[in-house]
Short mmCIF file of C-alpha atoms and ligand atoms in Angstrom, two decimals:
data_model
loop_
_atom_site.label_atom_id
_atom_site.label_comp_id
_atom_site.label_asym_id
_atom_site.label_seq_id
_atom_site.Cartn_x
_atom_site.Cartn_y
_atom_site.Cartn_z
CA MET H 1 -61.47 -147.85 -23.26
CA ALA H 2 -64.85 -147.10 -24.79
CA THR H 3 -67.78 -149.18 -23.68
CA ASP H 4 -69.64 -150.56 -26.62
CA THR H 5 -73.28 -151.19 -25.92
CA ASN H 6 -74.00 -151.41 -29.66
CA THR H 7 -71.84 -154.51 -29.85
CA LEU H 8 -73.64 -155.98 -26.86
CA GLN H 9 -76.97 -155.32 -28.59
CA ALA H 10 -75.68 -156.94 -31.79
CA ILE H 11 -74.50 -159.99 -29.82
CA ILE H 12 -77.84 -160.30 -28.02
CA SER H 13 -79.73 -160.25 -31.35
CA HIS H 14 -77.31 -162.67 -32.96
CA ALA H 15 -77.49 -165.02 -29.97
CA LYS H 16 -81.26 -165.11 -30.29
CA GLU H 17 -81.46 -165.37 -34.07
CA TYR H 18 -79.09 -168.33 -34.22
CA GLY H 19 -80.40 -170.32 -31.25
CA PHE H 20 -77.77 -169.51 -28.63
CA ILE H 21 -79.78 -167.64 -25.99
CA PHE H 22 -83.49 -166.86 -25.62
CA PRO H 23 -85.17 -164.75 -22.94
CA SER H 24 -86.74 -167.12 -20.41
CA SER H 25 -90.44 -167.90 -20.99
CA GLU H 26 -90.42 -165.46 -23.87
CA ILE H 27 -94.02 -166.12 -24.94
CA TYR H 28 -94.99 -164.45 -21.64
CA ASP H 29 -92.65 -161.53 -22.39
CA GLY H 30 -89.69 -163.02 -20.56
CA LEU H 31 -88.51 -162.90 -16.96
CA GLN H 32 -85.99 -160.22 -16.04
CA ALA H 33 -82.38 -161.44 -15.84
CA VAL H 34 -83.30 -165.06 -16.55
CA TYR H 35 -82.30 -166.68 -19.84
CA ASP H 36 -82.59 -170.02 -21.64
CA TYR H 37 -79.81 -171.55 -23.71
CA GLY H 38 -80.96 -172.80 -27.09
CA GLN H 39 -79.72 -175.60 -29.33
CA MET H 40 -76.42 -173.86 -30.13
CA GLY H 41 -75.93 -172.13 -26.78
CA SER H 42 -76.32 -175.30 -24.76
CA GLU H 43 -73.58 -176.96 -26.84
CA LEU H 44 -71.22 -174.02 -26.40
CA LYS H 45 -71.96 -173.87 -22.68
CA LYS H 46 -71.33 -177.58 -22.28
CA ASN H 47 -68.02 -177.30 -24.13
CA ILE H 48 -66.87 -174.51 -21.79
CA LYS H 49 -67.99 -176.58 -18.80
CA ASP H 50 -66.15 -179.67 -20.07
CA ALA H 51 -62.95 -177.69 -20.70
CA TRP H 52 -63.04 -176.31 -17.14
CA TRP H 53 -63.89 -179.68 -15.57
CA LYS H 54 -61.13 -181.45 -17.45
CA SER H 55 -58.50 -178.87 -16.56
CA MET H 56 -59.58 -178.67 -12.90
CA THR H 57 -60.07 -182.40 -12.21
CA GLN H 58 -58.78 -184.85 -14.82
CA LEU H 59 -55.55 -182.95 -15.47
CA GLN H 60 -54.86 -182.41 -11.77
CA ASP H 61 -53.35 -185.00 -9.45
CA ASN H 62 -55.11 -183.79 -6.35
CA ILE H 63 -58.48 -182.29 -7.25
CA VAL H 64 -61.74 -184.23 -7.34
CA GLY H 65 -65.24 -183.15 -8.30
CA ILE H 66 -68.58 -183.33 -6.50
CA ASP H 67 -72.18 -182.45 -7.30
CA ALA H 68 -73.95 -181.17 -4.18
CA ALA H 69 -77.67 -180.32 -3.92
CA ILE H 70 -78.97 -176.80 -4.44
CA PHE H 71 -80.99 -176.97 -1.21
CA MET H 72 -78.89 -177.06 1.93
CA HIS H 73 -79.63 -177.07 5.63
CA PRO H 74 -80.59 -173.48 6.54
CA THR H 75 -77.89 -173.27 9.21
CA THR H 76 -75.33 -173.51 6.39
CA TRP H 77 -76.17 -169.93 5.42
CA LYS H 78 -75.99 -168.64 8.96
CA ALA H 79 -72.56 -170.25 9.35
CA SER H 80 -71.35 -168.95 6.00
CA GLY H 81 -72.34 -165.40 6.90
CA HIS H 82 -74.80 -165.06 4.02
CA VAL H 83 -77.86 -164.50 6.22
CA ASP H 84 -76.18 -161.53 7.92
CA ASN H 85 -73.72 -160.26 5.36
CA PHE H 86 -74.85 -161.07 1.83
CA ASN H 87 -76.07 -157.58 1.23
CA ASP H 88 -75.34 -154.87 -1.23
CA PRO H 89 -75.87 -151.18 -0.53
CA MET H 90 -78.83 -149.99 -2.62
CA ILE H 91 -80.41 -146.68 -3.39
CA ASP H 92 -83.84 -145.91 -4.85
CA ASN H 93 -84.77 -143.06 -7.13
CA LYS H 94 -87.90 -141.55 -5.62
CA ASP H 95 -89.37 -140.49 -8.98
CA SER H 96 -88.85 -143.63 -11.08
CA LYS H 97 -88.96 -146.00 -8.07
CA LYS H 98 -86.01 -147.73 -9.70
CA ARG H 99 -83.53 -149.39 -7.32
CA TYR H 100 -79.78 -149.35 -8.04
CA ARG H 101 -76.74 -150.99 -6.54
CA VAL H 102 -74.75 -148.02 -5.30
CA ASP H 103 -71.40 -149.14 -6.75
CA HIS H 104 -72.99 -149.78 -10.16
CA LEU H 105 -74.68 -146.40 -10.20
CA ILE H 106 -71.42 -144.61 -9.46
CA GLU H 107 -69.42 -146.80 -11.86
CA GLY H 108 -71.93 -146.03 -14.62
CA HIS H 109 -71.41 -142.31 -14.04
CA ALA H 110 -67.63 -142.79 -14.03
CA GLU H 111 -67.83 -144.61 -17.37
CA GLN H 112 -69.84 -141.75 -18.82
CA LEU H 113 -67.24 -139.23 -17.61
CA LYS H 114 -64.52 -141.30 -19.25
CA ALA H 115 -66.47 -141.55 -22.51
CA ASP H 116 -66.77 -137.73 -22.40
CA GLY H 117 -62.97 -137.44 -22.20
CA LYS H 118 -62.92 -136.61 -18.45
CA GLU H 119 -60.55 -139.43 -17.54
CA LYS H 120 -59.13 -137.82 -14.41
CA GLU H 121 -62.55 -137.00 -12.94
CA SER H 122 -63.67 -140.55 -13.66
CA GLU H 123 -60.68 -142.05 -11.87
CA ASP H 124 -61.04 -139.70 -8.88
CA LEU H 125 -64.70 -140.62 -8.55
CA LEU H 126 -63.93 -144.36 -8.53
CA ALA H 127 -61.12 -143.90 -6.01
CA ALA H 128 -63.42 -141.90 -3.72
CA MET H 129 -66.08 -144.60 -4.04
CA ASP H 130 -63.63 -147.42 -3.21
CA ALA H 131 -62.46 -145.58 -0.09
CA LEU H 132 -66.03 -145.01 1.15
CA ILE H 133 -67.12 -148.59 0.40
CA ALA H 134 -64.10 -149.90 2.30
CA LYS H 135 -65.38 -148.00 5.37
CA ASP H 136 -69.07 -148.89 4.82
CA ASP H 137 -69.63 -145.14 4.84
CA PHE H 138 -73.16 -144.95 3.42
CA ALA H 139 -73.65 -141.27 4.25
CA GLY H 140 -70.41 -140.48 2.43
CA LEU H 141 -71.54 -142.50 -0.60
CA LYS H 142 -74.85 -140.66 -0.65
CA ASP H 143 -72.97 -137.32 -0.55
CA LEU H 144 -70.80 -138.53 -3.43
CA ILE H 145 -73.90 -139.33 -5.52
CA ASP H 146 -75.45 -135.95 -4.66
CA SER H 147 -72.32 -133.86 -5.20
CA ASN H 148 -71.69 -135.47 -8.59
CA LYS H 149 -75.35 -134.89 -9.52
CA ILE H 150 -75.69 -138.51 -10.62
CA LYS H 151 -79.05 -138.96 -12.30
CA CYS H 152 -81.45 -141.88 -12.61
CA ALA H 153 -81.38 -143.19 -16.19
CA ILE H 154 -85.19 -143.48 -16.20
CA SER H 155 -86.50 -140.35 -14.47
CA GLY H 156 -83.46 -138.20 -15.20
CA THR H 157 -83.67 -136.78 -11.66
CA CYS H 158 -81.29 -136.72 -8.67
CA ASN H 159 -84.07 -137.38 -6.18
CA TRP H 160 -82.53 -140.26 -4.17
CA THR H 161 -83.49 -142.11 -0.99
CA ASP H 162 -80.90 -142.93 1.67
CA ILE H 163 -78.70 -145.95 1.05
CA ARG H 164 -79.91 -149.27 2.52
CA GLN H 165 -78.84 -152.89 2.36
CA PHE H 166 -80.83 -155.81 0.91
CA ASN H 167 -80.21 -159.52 1.18
CA LEU H 168 -79.66 -161.17 -2.19
CA MET H 169 -80.74 -164.71 -1.28
CA PHE H 170 -83.95 -166.25 -2.64
CA SER H 171 -85.89 -168.23 -0.08
CA THR H 172 -88.68 -170.77 -0.07
CA GLU H 173 -90.29 -173.23 2.35
CA PHE H 174 -89.66 -176.89 2.77
CA GLY H 175 -92.40 -179.54 3.03
CA SER H 176 -95.88 -178.94 4.40
CA THR H 177 -95.09 -178.06 7.99
CA ALA H 178 -92.96 -175.01 7.34
CA SER H 179 -94.42 -171.56 7.49
CA SER H 180 -92.87 -168.68 5.63
CA ASP H 181 -92.95 -166.57 8.82
CA ASP H 182 -90.76 -169.04 10.63
CA ALA H 183 -87.23 -167.91 9.93
CA ASP H 184 -85.80 -171.23 11.11
CA ASN H 185 -87.63 -173.17 8.42
CA LYS H 186 -86.60 -170.90 5.61
CA ILE H 187 -84.81 -172.76 2.86
CA TYR H 188 -82.54 -170.79 0.57
CA LEU H 189 -81.66 -171.37 -3.02
CA ARG H 190 -77.89 -171.45 -2.75
CA PRO H 191 -76.28 -168.12 -3.72
CA GLU H 192 -72.95 -169.88 -4.40
CA THR H 193 -71.82 -173.47 -4.87
CA ALA H 194 -68.87 -173.16 -2.46
CA GLN H 195 -70.79 -174.13 0.70
CA GLY H 196 -71.74 -177.49 -0.80
CA ILE H 197 -68.01 -178.14 -1.00
CA PHE H 198 -67.21 -177.00 2.56
CA VAL H 199 -69.90 -179.14 4.21
CA ASN H 200 -68.55 -182.15 2.30
CA PHE H 201 -64.90 -181.44 3.06
CA LEU H 202 -64.49 -184.34 5.51
CA ASN H 203 -66.69 -186.75 3.51
CA VAL H 204 -64.46 -186.32 0.48
CA GLN H 205 -61.20 -186.18 2.41
CA LYS H 206 -61.94 -189.39 4.28
CA THR H 207 -63.62 -191.47 1.55
CA GLY H 208 -61.16 -190.26 -1.10
CA ARG H 209 -58.18 -190.58 1.26
CA MET H 210 -57.12 -187.11 0.15
CA LYS H 211 -53.91 -185.61 1.46
CA ILE H 212 -53.44 -181.87 1.89
CA PRO H 213 -52.98 -179.91 -0.34
CA PHE H 214 -56.02 -181.02 -2.32
CA GLY H 215 -59.02 -179.48 -4.02
CA ILE H 216 -62.72 -180.11 -4.52
CA ALA H 217 -64.35 -178.79 -7.69
CA GLN H 218 -68.00 -178.30 -8.51
CA ILE H 219 -70.18 -176.91 -11.28
CA GLY H 220 -73.74 -175.94 -10.49
CA LYS H 221 -76.56 -173.44 -10.39
CA ALA H 222 -76.59 -170.50 -8.01
CA PHE H 223 -79.32 -167.91 -7.42
CA ARG H 224 -79.11 -164.26 -6.44
CA ASN H 225 -81.88 -161.72 -6.33
CA GLU H 226 -79.77 -159.16 -8.16
CA ILE H 227 -81.27 -155.71 -8.07
CA VAL H 228 -79.59 -154.32 -11.13
CA ALA H 229 -80.02 -156.95 -13.79
CA ARG H 230 -79.83 -155.44 -17.20
CA GLN H 231 -76.60 -156.63 -18.74
CA PHE H 232 -77.80 -159.74 -20.55
CA ILE H 233 -76.12 -162.89 -19.17
CA PHE H 234 -73.44 -160.86 -17.37
CA ARG H 235 -75.68 -160.50 -14.32
CA MET H 236 -78.43 -163.06 -13.95
CA ARG H 237 -80.76 -164.11 -11.16
CA GLU H 238 -80.22 -167.80 -11.95
CA PHE H 239 -76.73 -168.63 -13.14
CA GLU H 240 -74.08 -171.30 -13.03
CA GLN H 241 -70.76 -171.28 -11.20
CA MET H 242 -67.63 -173.35 -11.64
CA GLU H 243 -65.83 -173.31 -8.32
CA MET H 244 -62.86 -175.04 -6.76
CA GLN H 245 -61.85 -174.92 -3.11
CA PHE H 246 -58.22 -175.82 -2.50
CA PHE H 247 -57.46 -176.99 1.06
CA ILE H 248 -53.98 -176.17 2.32
CA ARG H 249 -51.80 -176.12 5.41
CA PRO H 250 -52.03 -172.76 7.30
CA GLY H 251 -49.03 -170.62 6.51
CA THR H 252 -48.86 -171.68 2.85
CA GLN H 253 -51.75 -169.46 1.73
CA ASP H 254 -49.70 -166.73 0.06
CA GLU H 255 -47.86 -169.07 -2.29
CA TRP H 256 -51.02 -171.00 -3.17
CA TYR H 257 -52.95 -167.78 -3.75
CA GLU H 258 -50.32 -166.62 -6.23
CA PHE H 259 -50.21 -170.08 -7.78
CA TRP H 260 -53.96 -170.17 -8.47
CA LYS H 261 -54.05 -166.58 -9.67
CA ALA H 262 -51.48 -167.47 -12.33
CA GLU H 263 -52.91 -170.91 -13.07
CA ARG H 264 -56.43 -169.66 -13.71
CA LEU H 265 -55.29 -166.93 -16.09
CA LYS H 266 -53.27 -169.55 -17.96
CA TRP H 267 -56.44 -171.59 -18.43
CA HIS H 268 -58.22 -168.65 -20.07
CA LEU H 269 -55.32 -168.05 -22.43
CA SER H 270 -55.02 -171.77 -23.23
CA LEU H 271 -58.51 -171.58 -24.73
CA GLY H 272 -57.20 -169.12 -27.30
CA LEU H 273 -58.65 -165.95 -25.75
CA PRO H 274 -56.39 -162.88 -26.20
CA ALA H 275 -54.13 -161.81 -23.30
CA GLU H 276 -54.84 -158.12 -23.93
CA LYS H 277 -58.48 -158.64 -22.98
CA TYR H 278 -57.50 -159.80 -19.49
CA ARG H 279 -56.27 -158.03 -16.38
CA TYR H 280 -56.14 -158.62 -12.62
CA HIS H 281 -57.98 -156.38 -10.21
CA ASP H 282 -57.00 -156.64 -6.54
CA HIS H 283 -59.81 -155.99 -4.08
CA VAL H 284 -59.57 -153.01 -1.77
CA LYS H 285 -62.61 -153.94 0.27
CA LEU H 286 -62.55 -157.59 1.25
CA ALA H 287 -65.65 -159.73 1.72
CA HIS H 288 -66.38 -160.92 5.25
CA TYR H 289 -64.58 -164.24 4.64
CA ALA H 290 -61.55 -163.05 2.69
CA LYS H 291 -57.89 -162.55 3.61
CA ALA H 292 -56.90 -161.55 0.06
CA ALA H 293 -58.94 -161.43 -3.12
CA CYS H 294 -58.57 -160.53 -6.74
CA ASP H 295 -60.70 -160.63 -9.85
CA ILE H 296 -59.65 -161.79 -13.25
CA GLU H 297 -61.32 -159.15 -15.38
CA PHE H 298 -62.23 -159.51 -19.04
CA GLU H 299 -62.88 -156.76 -21.54
CA PHE H 300 -66.56 -157.32 -22.33
CA PRO H 301 -68.37 -155.01 -24.77
CA ILE H 302 -69.50 -153.15 -21.62
CA GLY H 303 -65.88 -152.63 -20.49
CA PHE H 304 -63.43 -154.49 -18.23
CA LYS H 305 -65.51 -156.44 -15.68
CA GLU H 306 -65.09 -159.34 -13.26
CA LEU H 307 -65.10 -162.74 -14.88
CA GLU H 308 -63.53 -164.87 -12.17
CA GLY H 309 -62.61 -164.40 -8.51
CA ILE H 310 -59.59 -165.85 -6.66
CA HIS H 311 -60.02 -165.66 -2.90
CA SER H 312 -57.78 -166.55 0.02
CA ARG H 313 -60.45 -167.51 2.57
CA GLY H 314 -58.27 -168.59 5.50
CA ASP H 315 -60.08 -171.08 7.75
CA PHE H 316 -63.19 -168.92 7.89
CA ASP H 317 -65.67 -171.35 6.33
CA LEU H 318 -64.55 -174.58 7.98
CA SER H 319 -64.24 -172.87 11.38
CA GLN H 320 -67.73 -171.45 11.05
CA HIS H 321 -69.16 -174.87 10.10
CA GLN H 322 -67.31 -176.43 13.01
CA GLU H 323 -68.82 -173.88 15.37
CA TYR H 324 -72.39 -174.10 14.04
CA SER H 325 -72.49 -177.88 13.51
CA LYS H 326 -70.46 -178.74 16.62
CA LYS H 327 -68.60 -181.25 14.45
CA LYS H 328 -64.83 -181.05 14.17
CA GLN H 329 -63.65 -179.97 10.72
CA GLN H 330 -60.03 -180.87 11.28
CA TYR H 331 -57.43 -182.67 9.31
CA PHE H 332 -54.56 -184.70 10.75
CA ASP H 333 -51.35 -183.90 8.91
CA ASN H 334 -48.67 -186.51 9.57
CA ASP H 335 -46.03 -184.78 7.46
CA VAL H 336 -43.12 -183.69 9.62
CA ASP H 337 -42.65 -179.99 10.31
CA PRO H 338 -38.91 -179.35 9.76
CA ALA H 339 -39.02 -176.58 12.40
CA THR H 340 -40.11 -178.90 15.23
CA GLY H 341 -39.19 -182.34 13.88
CA LYS H 342 -42.76 -183.45 14.74
CA PRO H 343 -45.87 -184.00 12.57
CA TYR H 344 -47.91 -180.88 11.83
CA GLY H 345 -50.81 -182.69 13.56
CA ASN H 346 -54.43 -181.51 13.71
CA TYR H 347 -55.59 -178.25 12.16
CA ILE H 348 -58.45 -176.66 10.26
CA PRO H 349 -57.14 -176.24 6.72
CA TYR H 350 -56.97 -172.87 4.99
CA VAL H 351 -58.68 -172.45 1.65
CA ILE H 352 -57.91 -170.81 -1.67
CA GLU H 353 -61.00 -170.51 -3.86
CA THR H 354 -61.28 -170.05 -7.60
CA SER H 355 -64.79 -169.07 -8.68
CA ILE H 356 -65.93 -168.35 -12.22
CA GLY H 357 -69.39 -167.73 -13.64
CA LEU H 358 -70.10 -170.11 -16.49
CA ASP H 359 -72.54 -167.69 -18.10
CA ARG H 360 -70.04 -164.83 -17.84
CA MET H 361 -67.44 -167.07 -19.46
CA PHE H 362 -69.98 -167.79 -22.20
CA LEU H 363 -70.39 -164.04 -22.75
CA ALA H 364 -66.60 -163.58 -22.80
CA VAL H 365 -66.21 -166.33 -25.43
CA MET H 366 -69.16 -165.09 -27.47
CA SER H 367 -68.19 -161.41 -27.43
CA ASN H 368 -64.59 -162.20 -28.30
CA ALA H 369 -65.75 -164.40 -31.20
CA TYR H 370 -68.34 -162.03 -32.68
CA MET H 371 -67.12 -160.19 -35.76
CA GLU H 372 -68.79 -158.22 -38.52
CA GLN H 373 -66.43 -158.41 -41.49
CA ASP H 374 -66.51 -156.34 -44.65
CA LEU H 375 -65.50 -158.60 -47.56
CA SER H 376 -66.23 -156.15 -50.37
CA THR H 377 -64.09 -156.18 -53.48
CA ALA H 378 -63.92 -153.77 -56.40
CA GLU H 379 -66.53 -155.93 -58.16
CA LYS H 380 -69.04 -156.46 -55.41
CA GLN H 381 -70.12 -155.51 -51.95
CA ASP H 382 -70.04 -158.32 -49.43
CA SER H 383 -69.93 -158.84 -45.70
CA ARG H 384 -70.34 -161.58 -43.13
CA VAL H 385 -71.01 -162.05 -39.46
CA VAL H 386 -68.72 -164.72 -38.11
CA LEU H 387 -68.24 -166.24 -34.67
CA LYS H 388 -64.55 -167.07 -34.42
CA PHE H 389 -64.87 -169.51 -31.53
CA PRO H 390 -61.81 -171.52 -30.53
CA ALA H 391 -62.47 -174.81 -32.42
CA LYS H 392 -62.53 -176.71 -29.15
CA LEU H 393 -65.50 -174.68 -27.89
CA ALA H 394 -67.50 -174.37 -31.13
CA PRO H 395 -71.01 -175.90 -30.89
CA ILE H 396 -70.62 -177.64 -34.25
CA LYS H 397 -67.15 -178.74 -35.33
CA MET H 398 -67.82 -179.80 -38.91
CA ALA H 399 -70.66 -179.16 -41.36
CA VAL H 400 -71.02 -181.52 -44.30
CA LEU H 401 -72.69 -180.01 -47.35
CA PRO H 402 -73.55 -181.94 -50.51
CA LEU H 403 -73.29 -179.64 -53.55
CA THR H 404 -76.61 -180.93 -54.88
CA LYS H 405 -79.45 -182.96 -53.45
CA LYS H 406 -79.03 -185.73 -56.01
CA ASP H 407 -76.52 -187.98 -57.82
CA GLY H 408 -75.67 -189.84 -54.61
CA LEU H 409 -73.95 -186.81 -53.01
CA PRO H 410 -76.26 -186.70 -49.91
CA GLU H 411 -75.46 -190.38 -49.29
CA ILE H 412 -71.71 -189.72 -49.36
CA ALA H 413 -72.20 -186.75 -46.99
CA ALA H 414 -74.24 -188.94 -44.63
CA GLY H 415 -71.46 -191.53 -44.70
CA ILE H 416 -68.89 -188.90 -43.66
CA ILE H 417 -71.10 -187.79 -40.80
CA ASN H 418 -71.63 -191.37 -39.66
CA SER H 419 -67.91 -192.00 -39.51
CA CYS H 420 -67.19 -188.82 -37.50
CA LYS H 421 -70.19 -188.22 -35.25
CA SER H 422 -69.02 -190.36 -32.36
CA SER H 423 -65.85 -188.22 -32.16
CA PHE H 424 -67.30 -184.71 -32.51
CA ARG H 425 -70.48 -182.79 -33.35
CA CYS H 426 -71.30 -182.76 -37.08
CA PHE H 427 -74.06 -180.99 -38.96
CA TYR H 428 -75.72 -181.79 -42.28
CA GLU H 429 -77.25 -179.18 -44.57
CA GLU H 430 -78.40 -179.46 -48.18
CA LYS H 431 -80.72 -176.45 -48.55
CA ASP H 432 -79.67 -173.20 -50.33
CA SER H 433 -76.56 -172.38 -52.33
CA ILE H 434 -73.15 -173.36 -51.00
CA GLY H 435 -72.28 -169.68 -50.45
CA LYS H 436 -75.36 -169.18 -48.26
CA ARG H 437 -74.65 -172.36 -46.35
CA TYR H 438 -71.06 -171.22 -45.64
CA ARG H 439 -72.37 -167.90 -44.30
CA ARG H 440 -74.83 -169.67 -42.05
CA MET H 441 -72.07 -171.86 -40.66
CA ASP H 442 -69.89 -168.75 -40.13
CA ALA H 443 -72.74 -167.23 -38.12
CA LEU H 444 -72.87 -170.38 -35.96
CA GLY H 445 -69.09 -170.41 -35.55
CA THR H 446 -68.48 -173.76 -37.28
CA PRO H 447 -64.71 -173.98 -37.90
CA PHE H 448 -64.85 -176.53 -40.78
CA CYS H 449 -67.22 -176.89 -43.73
CA VAL H 450 -66.87 -179.89 -46.00
CA THR H 451 -68.38 -179.86 -49.47
CA VAL H 452 -69.14 -183.08 -51.30
CA ASP H 453 -69.28 -182.65 -55.12
CA HIS H 454 -69.17 -184.77 -58.25
CA GLN H 455 -65.41 -185.15 -58.13
CA THR H 456 -65.83 -186.82 -54.72
CA LYS H 457 -67.50 -189.74 -56.51
CA GLU H 458 -64.44 -190.20 -58.67
CA ASP H 459 -61.52 -189.73 -56.26
CA ASN H 460 -62.94 -189.70 -52.70
CA THR H 461 -61.76 -186.15 -52.06
CA VAL H 462 -63.79 -183.24 -50.66
CA THR H 463 -63.35 -179.50 -50.30
CA ILE H 464 -62.63 -178.38 -46.77
CA ARG H 465 -63.25 -174.69 -46.04
CA TYR H 466 -61.68 -172.98 -43.04
CA ARG H 467 -63.98 -170.52 -41.25
CA ASP H 468 -61.42 -167.88 -40.26
CA SER H 469 -59.33 -167.62 -43.44
CA MET H 470 -62.19 -168.77 -45.73
CA GLU H 471 -59.53 -170.69 -47.63
CA GLN H 472 -60.49 -173.95 -49.26
CA GLU H 473 -58.50 -177.04 -50.15
CA ARG H 474 -59.16 -180.51 -51.45
CA ILE H 475 -58.34 -183.36 -49.14
CA PRO H 476 -59.12 -187.09 -49.08
CA ILE H 477 -62.22 -188.02 -47.06
CA ASP H 478 -60.18 -190.27 -44.80
CA LYS H 479 -58.04 -187.29 -43.66
CA LEU H 480 -61.04 -185.25 -42.43
CA LYS H 481 -61.37 -186.73 -38.99
CA GLU H 482 -57.69 -186.20 -38.24
CA VAL H 483 -57.78 -182.54 -39.32
CA VAL H 484 -60.75 -181.79 -37.06
CA LEU H 485 -59.49 -183.82 -34.11
CA GLN H 486 -56.15 -182.04 -34.25
CA ALA H 487 -57.86 -178.65 -34.08
CA ILE H 488 -60.06 -179.52 -31.11
CA GLU H 489 -57.56 -181.37 -28.94
P1 ATP B 1 -70.24 -159.04 -8.90
O1 ATP B 1 -69.36 -158.08 -8.12
O2 ATP B 1 -70.12 -158.89 -10.39
O3 ATP B 1 -71.65 -159.08 -8.42
P2 ATP B 1 -69.34 -161.07 -7.12
O4 ATP B 1 -68.05 -160.52 -6.67
O5 ATP B 1 -70.53 -160.97 -6.25
O6 ATP B 1 -69.69 -160.52 -8.58
P3 ATP B 1 -68.63 -163.80 -6.61
O7 ATP B 1 -69.53 -163.92 -5.45
O8 ATP B 1 -67.17 -163.70 -6.38
O9 ATP B 1 -69.12 -162.58 -7.53
O10 ATP B 1 -68.97 -164.99 -7.62
C1 ATP B 1 -68.00 -165.61 -8.42
C2 ATP B 1 -68.31 -165.51 -9.89
O11 ATP B 1 -69.67 -165.87 -10.16
C3 ATP B 1 -68.17 -164.12 -10.45
O12 ATP B 1 -66.83 -163.85 -10.80
C4 ATP B 1 -69.06 -164.17 -11.67
O13 ATP B 1 -68.37 -164.71 -12.79
C5 ATP B 1 -70.15 -165.13 -11.27
N1 ATP B 1 -71.37 -164.39 -10.90
C6 ATP B 1 -71.64 -163.81 -9.71
N2 ATP B 1 -72.86 -163.25 -9.74
C7 ATP B 1 -73.38 -163.50 -10.97
C8 ATP B 1 -74.61 -163.19 -11.60
N3 ATP B 1 -75.57 -162.53 -10.97
N4 ATP B 1 -74.80 -163.60 -12.88
C9 ATP B 1 -73.84 -164.29 -13.54
N5 ATP B 1 -72.66 -164.61 -12.98
C10 ATP B 1 -72.42 -164.23 -11.71
#
């Protein structure tokens, strides 16, 4: 599989030109790995969020949502292991002073080998890296970098420091009494949303009268001081996660792990994304909390990369919070265990987690949708850039375009918009030729364009144009809403 950075560059430019994504505080030259979503991007992002929320809460019998604060009691992060373990091995190039995550540096070299046709060498390098990472063998990793003569992309030299670990959490101080030197008063910007769910496990279970198995879902911002942050919205320092923690009876973790692995992939495919762009990747090295873990990988323009993680976390998190808070995190299960004939009784539930980055999902949807099409015929050269979003996710569902600015056509167009806008997002445009307006709507990914012309005044019909096939047909105005609603259901 070739990695296509040209496509990523084209997507980045397109996203900016059409109001999807801007660099943060761009007038001050931007802030590395931080981005703002524009008028189109925020709509697309919200549609992805809504689709996830609906499928993970409304359509489930036993999953509810919460919205926890970004700031949490500092002990949360000691209990979760993030203060001690949320580190990545890093290496600095002594000449450029550039710092790299070791696994990314080696993976980058492996990708280059593959692109040069050295598939076997690339695979061997990755296998060697996985084995060394699994053992936390930093000296071995350094040898691997040296023996493969891996160079810094900036200085072009192999002059590396030893490998060290850095904590990825951002911290700040709370109120006026805290001092930044006082580790106990350090407040962290949460690096994941999951802990907000764990500390509320009993609140939700008791007030919601939830019975195991049940889940708690959440969408929210997370912050990580990523060292390598140069892949657009794939790796950001401020990003959004959509996470669900599913609480289960100990002993049932394997079946629930498999269930959620399959269920989450189904969700991706149900949005109309192609199966061949997905694959599972089982983890060799497990995080400090994990019993089993896999990634759902997507084929981004930069290659197959992690989009979502499914983790079997055992009772690690709730046990840790019980220990640090000195408050019992147990559940009383009065279902009868067939083996003993008695209720299962008190236990700390096990957890299966599904965790997806909203921004990464945005990039998956955007890169899958982006197409440069050659429409040339024998008579004339022509092309278009089109975003073939699934209709359900498209920022604008229907554009209404009066053929001319006069003869009452704008009024009819406005009437159509008024009758549809409470059901879905419409857009009005009267400037430029119809052809140009269609192209602009293609570039924004609008699945339906409706043209109002003089015939409309006579028979109440309009031309509807379908983005993907570019076919057009005449339909009565009162059919429009149904056509669009059917496509976005
Ligand atoms: P990676 O190995 O790519 O750094 P991770 O394994 O650390 O990711 P998790 O901690 O499992 O990621 O987080 C769950 C999900 O959150 C990821 O699958 C990804 O979609 C998203 N995510 C994590 N870090 C970032 C980031 N810096 N920017 C955007 N999304 C992120």
